[in-house]
Tab-separated table of C-alpha atoms in Angstrom:
chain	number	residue	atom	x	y	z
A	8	UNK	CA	37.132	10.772	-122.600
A	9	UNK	CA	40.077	11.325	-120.363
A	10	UNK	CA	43.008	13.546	-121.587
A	11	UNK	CA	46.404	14.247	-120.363
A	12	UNK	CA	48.084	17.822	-120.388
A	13	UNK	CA	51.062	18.877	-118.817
A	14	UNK	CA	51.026	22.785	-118.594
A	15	UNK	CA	53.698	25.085	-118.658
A	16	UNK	CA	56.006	26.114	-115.434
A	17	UNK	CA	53.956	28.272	-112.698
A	18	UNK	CA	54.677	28.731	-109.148
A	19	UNK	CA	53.489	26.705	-106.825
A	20	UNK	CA	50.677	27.345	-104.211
A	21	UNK	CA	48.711	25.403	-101.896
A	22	UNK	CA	51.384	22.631	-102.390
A	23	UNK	CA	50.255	19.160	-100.731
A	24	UNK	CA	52.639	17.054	-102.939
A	25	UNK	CA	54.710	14.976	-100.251
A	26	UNK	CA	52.170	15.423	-97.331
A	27	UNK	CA	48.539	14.532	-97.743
A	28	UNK	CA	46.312	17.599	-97.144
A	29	UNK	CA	43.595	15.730	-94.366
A	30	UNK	CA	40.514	18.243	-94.707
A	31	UNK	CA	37.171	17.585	-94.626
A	32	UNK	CA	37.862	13.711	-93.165
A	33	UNK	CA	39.328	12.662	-96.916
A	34	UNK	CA	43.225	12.345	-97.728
A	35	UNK	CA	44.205	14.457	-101.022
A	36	UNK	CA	47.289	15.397	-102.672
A	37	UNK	CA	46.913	18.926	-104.568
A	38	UNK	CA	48.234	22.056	-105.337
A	39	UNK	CA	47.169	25.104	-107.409
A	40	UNK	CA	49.392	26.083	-110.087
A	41	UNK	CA	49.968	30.077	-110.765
A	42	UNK	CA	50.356	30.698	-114.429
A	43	UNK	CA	50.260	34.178	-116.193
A	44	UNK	CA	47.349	35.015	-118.561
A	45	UNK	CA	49.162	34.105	-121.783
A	46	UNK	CA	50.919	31.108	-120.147
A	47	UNK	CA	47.425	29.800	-119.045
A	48	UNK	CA	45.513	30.531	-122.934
A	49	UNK	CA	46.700	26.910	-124.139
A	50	UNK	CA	45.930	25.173	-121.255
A	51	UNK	CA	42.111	26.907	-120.833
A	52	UNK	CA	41.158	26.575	-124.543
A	53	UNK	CA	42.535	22.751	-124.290
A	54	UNK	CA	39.773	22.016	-120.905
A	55	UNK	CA	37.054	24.446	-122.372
A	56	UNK	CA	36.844	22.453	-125.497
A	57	UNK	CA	36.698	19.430	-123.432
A	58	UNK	CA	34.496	20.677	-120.930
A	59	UNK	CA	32.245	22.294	-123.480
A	60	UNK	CA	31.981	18.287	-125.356
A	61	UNK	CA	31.458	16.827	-121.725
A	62	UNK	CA	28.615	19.249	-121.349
A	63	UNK	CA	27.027	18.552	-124.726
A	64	UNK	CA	27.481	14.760	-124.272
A	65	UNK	CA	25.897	15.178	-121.186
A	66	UNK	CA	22.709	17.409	-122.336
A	67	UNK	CA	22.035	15.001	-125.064
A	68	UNK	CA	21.212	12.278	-122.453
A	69	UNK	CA	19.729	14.360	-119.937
A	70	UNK	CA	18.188	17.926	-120.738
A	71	UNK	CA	18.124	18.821	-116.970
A	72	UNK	CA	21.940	18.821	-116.828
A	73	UNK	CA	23.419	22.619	-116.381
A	74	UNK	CA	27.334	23.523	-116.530
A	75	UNK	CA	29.497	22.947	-113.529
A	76	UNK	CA	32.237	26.050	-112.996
A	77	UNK	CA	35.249	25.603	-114.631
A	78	UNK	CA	38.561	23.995	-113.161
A	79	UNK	CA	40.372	27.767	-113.072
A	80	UNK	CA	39.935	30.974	-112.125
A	81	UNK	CA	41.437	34.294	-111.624
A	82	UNK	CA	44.124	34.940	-109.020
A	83	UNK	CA	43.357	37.946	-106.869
A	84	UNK	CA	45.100	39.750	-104.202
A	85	UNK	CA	44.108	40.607	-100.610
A	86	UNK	CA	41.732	43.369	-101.696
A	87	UNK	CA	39.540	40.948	-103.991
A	88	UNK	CA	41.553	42.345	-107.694
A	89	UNK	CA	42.930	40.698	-109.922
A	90	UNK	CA	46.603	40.121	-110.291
A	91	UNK	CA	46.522	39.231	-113.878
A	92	UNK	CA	47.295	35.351	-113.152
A	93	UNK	CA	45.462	32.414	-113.106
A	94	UNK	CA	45.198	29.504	-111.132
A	95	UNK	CA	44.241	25.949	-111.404
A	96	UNK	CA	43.935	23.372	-108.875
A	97	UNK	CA	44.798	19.624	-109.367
A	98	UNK	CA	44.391	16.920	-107.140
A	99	UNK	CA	44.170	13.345	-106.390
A	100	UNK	CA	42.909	11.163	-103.566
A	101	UNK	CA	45.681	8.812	-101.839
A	102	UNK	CA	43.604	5.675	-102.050
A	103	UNK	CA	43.410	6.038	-105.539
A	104	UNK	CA	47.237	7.520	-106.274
A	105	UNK	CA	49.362	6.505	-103.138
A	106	UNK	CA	52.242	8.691	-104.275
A	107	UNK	CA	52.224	11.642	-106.747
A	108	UNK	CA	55.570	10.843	-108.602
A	109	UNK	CA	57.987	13.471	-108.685
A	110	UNK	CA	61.120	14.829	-110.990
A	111	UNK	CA	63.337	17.335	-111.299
A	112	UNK	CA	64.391	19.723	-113.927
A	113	UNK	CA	66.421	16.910	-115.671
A	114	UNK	CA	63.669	14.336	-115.387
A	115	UNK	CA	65.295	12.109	-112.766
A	116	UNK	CA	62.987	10.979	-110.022
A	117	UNK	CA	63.386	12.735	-106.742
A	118	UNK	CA	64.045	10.857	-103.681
A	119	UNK	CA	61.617	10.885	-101.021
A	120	UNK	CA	61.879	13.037	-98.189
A	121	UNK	CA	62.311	16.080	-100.182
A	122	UNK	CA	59.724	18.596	-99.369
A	123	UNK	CA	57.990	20.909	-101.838
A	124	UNK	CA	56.545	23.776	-100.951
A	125	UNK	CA	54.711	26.830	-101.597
A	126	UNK	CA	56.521	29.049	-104.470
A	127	UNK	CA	57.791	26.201	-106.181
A	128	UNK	CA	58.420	26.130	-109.830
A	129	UNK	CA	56.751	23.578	-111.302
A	130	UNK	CA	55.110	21.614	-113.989
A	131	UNK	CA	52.172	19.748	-113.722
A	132	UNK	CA	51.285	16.732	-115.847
A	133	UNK	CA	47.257	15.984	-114.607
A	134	UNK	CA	44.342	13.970	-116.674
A	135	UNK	CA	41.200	16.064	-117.401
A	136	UNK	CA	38.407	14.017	-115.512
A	137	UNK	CA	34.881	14.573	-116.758
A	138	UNK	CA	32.115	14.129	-114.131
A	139	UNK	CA	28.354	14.862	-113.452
A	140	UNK	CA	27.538	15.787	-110.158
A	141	UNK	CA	25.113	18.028	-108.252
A	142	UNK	CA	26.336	21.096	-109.577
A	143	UNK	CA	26.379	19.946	-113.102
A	144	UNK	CA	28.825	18.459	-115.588
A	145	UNK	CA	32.038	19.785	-115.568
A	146	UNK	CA	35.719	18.887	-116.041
A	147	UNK	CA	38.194	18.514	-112.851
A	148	UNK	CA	42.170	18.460	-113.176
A	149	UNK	CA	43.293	15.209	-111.693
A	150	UNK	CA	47.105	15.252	-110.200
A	151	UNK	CA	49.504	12.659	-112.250
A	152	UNK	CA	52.740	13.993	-111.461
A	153	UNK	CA	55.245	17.085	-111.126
A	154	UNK	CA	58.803	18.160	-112.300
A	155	UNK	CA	60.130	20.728	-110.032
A	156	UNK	CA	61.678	23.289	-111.583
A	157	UNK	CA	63.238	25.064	-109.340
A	158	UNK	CA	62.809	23.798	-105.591
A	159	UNK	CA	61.727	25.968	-102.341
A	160	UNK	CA	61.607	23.663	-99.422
A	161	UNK	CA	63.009	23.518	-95.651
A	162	UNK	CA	66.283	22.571	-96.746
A	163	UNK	CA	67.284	25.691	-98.304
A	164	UNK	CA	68.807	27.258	-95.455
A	165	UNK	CA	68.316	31.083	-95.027
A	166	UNK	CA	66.806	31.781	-98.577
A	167	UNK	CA	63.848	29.577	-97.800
A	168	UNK	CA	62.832	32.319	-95.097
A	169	UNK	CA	63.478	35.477	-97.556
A	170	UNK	CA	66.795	36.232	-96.414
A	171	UNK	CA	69.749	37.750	-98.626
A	172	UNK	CA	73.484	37.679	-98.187
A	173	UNK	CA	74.665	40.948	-96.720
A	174	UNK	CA	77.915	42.218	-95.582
A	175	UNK	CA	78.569	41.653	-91.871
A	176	UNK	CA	78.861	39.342	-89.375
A	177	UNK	CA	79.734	35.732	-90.464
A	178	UNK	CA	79.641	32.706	-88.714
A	179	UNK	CA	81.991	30.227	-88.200
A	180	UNK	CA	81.429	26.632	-90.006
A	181	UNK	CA	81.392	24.556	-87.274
A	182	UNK	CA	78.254	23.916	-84.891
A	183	UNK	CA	75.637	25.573	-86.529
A	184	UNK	CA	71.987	26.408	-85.930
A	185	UNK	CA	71.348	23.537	-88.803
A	186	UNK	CA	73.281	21.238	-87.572
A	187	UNK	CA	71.889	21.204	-83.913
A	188	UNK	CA	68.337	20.731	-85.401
A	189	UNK	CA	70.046	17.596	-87.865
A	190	UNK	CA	71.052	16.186	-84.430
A	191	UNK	CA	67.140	16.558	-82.721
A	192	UNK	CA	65.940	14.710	-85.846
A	193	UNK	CA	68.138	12.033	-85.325
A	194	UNK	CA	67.542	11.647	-81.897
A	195	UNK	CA	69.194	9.397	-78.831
A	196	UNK	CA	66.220	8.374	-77.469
């Protein structure tokens, strides 16, 4: 049986939400949602109760059936520890959802163009998709559809590169960096 859950905000990583990631020859939309430990609990009882019925189901037709790994795991830093958070990957292939659909924090659909990338706040609303397959039966996190939160793309000038406002020089309004790449876009040719 397939269930829906939508989990509580995280951050965004390994966001493929307006562009299809193309690796391994197959088009998927995906990203892997960062929650803390006690943000994930609900969310990891909810697909280890399903995953643990999926299994059972699955034993009771065929004995030789073992466990697949579960759809989450620990997040760890760049010395292999754990940071505390966990992580769970959803995705969907673009011949079977052309578009993940995509609102923001008031529920209004966002207009297309709008990129979302990695550190994104976000919510994820994803069907729990029992399978069997060579490494056993297992539940994967299908991708339904997102509200951003709060929104990290190219568009947001200097902050989307880490910078600050500091005292000091300032430049004037007209003919900015910005607006000479708005003008490439566009293009004469």
């Amino acid at each position: 049986m397939r269930v829906s859950v939508t989990t509580p905000a995280g951050v965004a990583k390994y966001c493929w939400l307006t562009k299809p990631d193309t690796a391994f020859n197959s088009e998927n939309w995906k990203v892997t949602l960062v929650l803390s430990k006690d943000a994930a609990k609900p969310l990891i009882s909810k697909i280890e109760k399903e995953r643990k019925a999926h299994v059972a189901e699955e034993k009771a037709k065929n004995k030789k059936v073992k466990e697949a790994e579960p759809p989450f795991k620990p997040d760890m830093d760049e010395e292999g520890n754990p940071t505390g958070d966990m992580l769970f990957t959803f995705s969907s292939k673009t011949s079977v959802k052309p578009r993940i659909p995509l609102f923001d924090a008031k529920r209004k659909p966002m207009r297309k163009g709008v990129e979302v990338w990695n550190g994104s706040v976000i919510k994820v609303n994803g069907i729990l998709f029992p399978y069997v397959a060579a490494n056993g039966a297992g539940i994967s996190l299908k991708l339904n559809a997102v509200q951003i939160l709060e929104l990290v793309s190219s568009g947001n000038g200097a902050g989307g590169y880490g910078f600050e406002e500091e005292d000091g020089y300032e430049e004037e309004e007209e003919d900015t960096f910005e607006d000479e790449e708005n003008i490439d876009k566009e293009g004469d040719f």
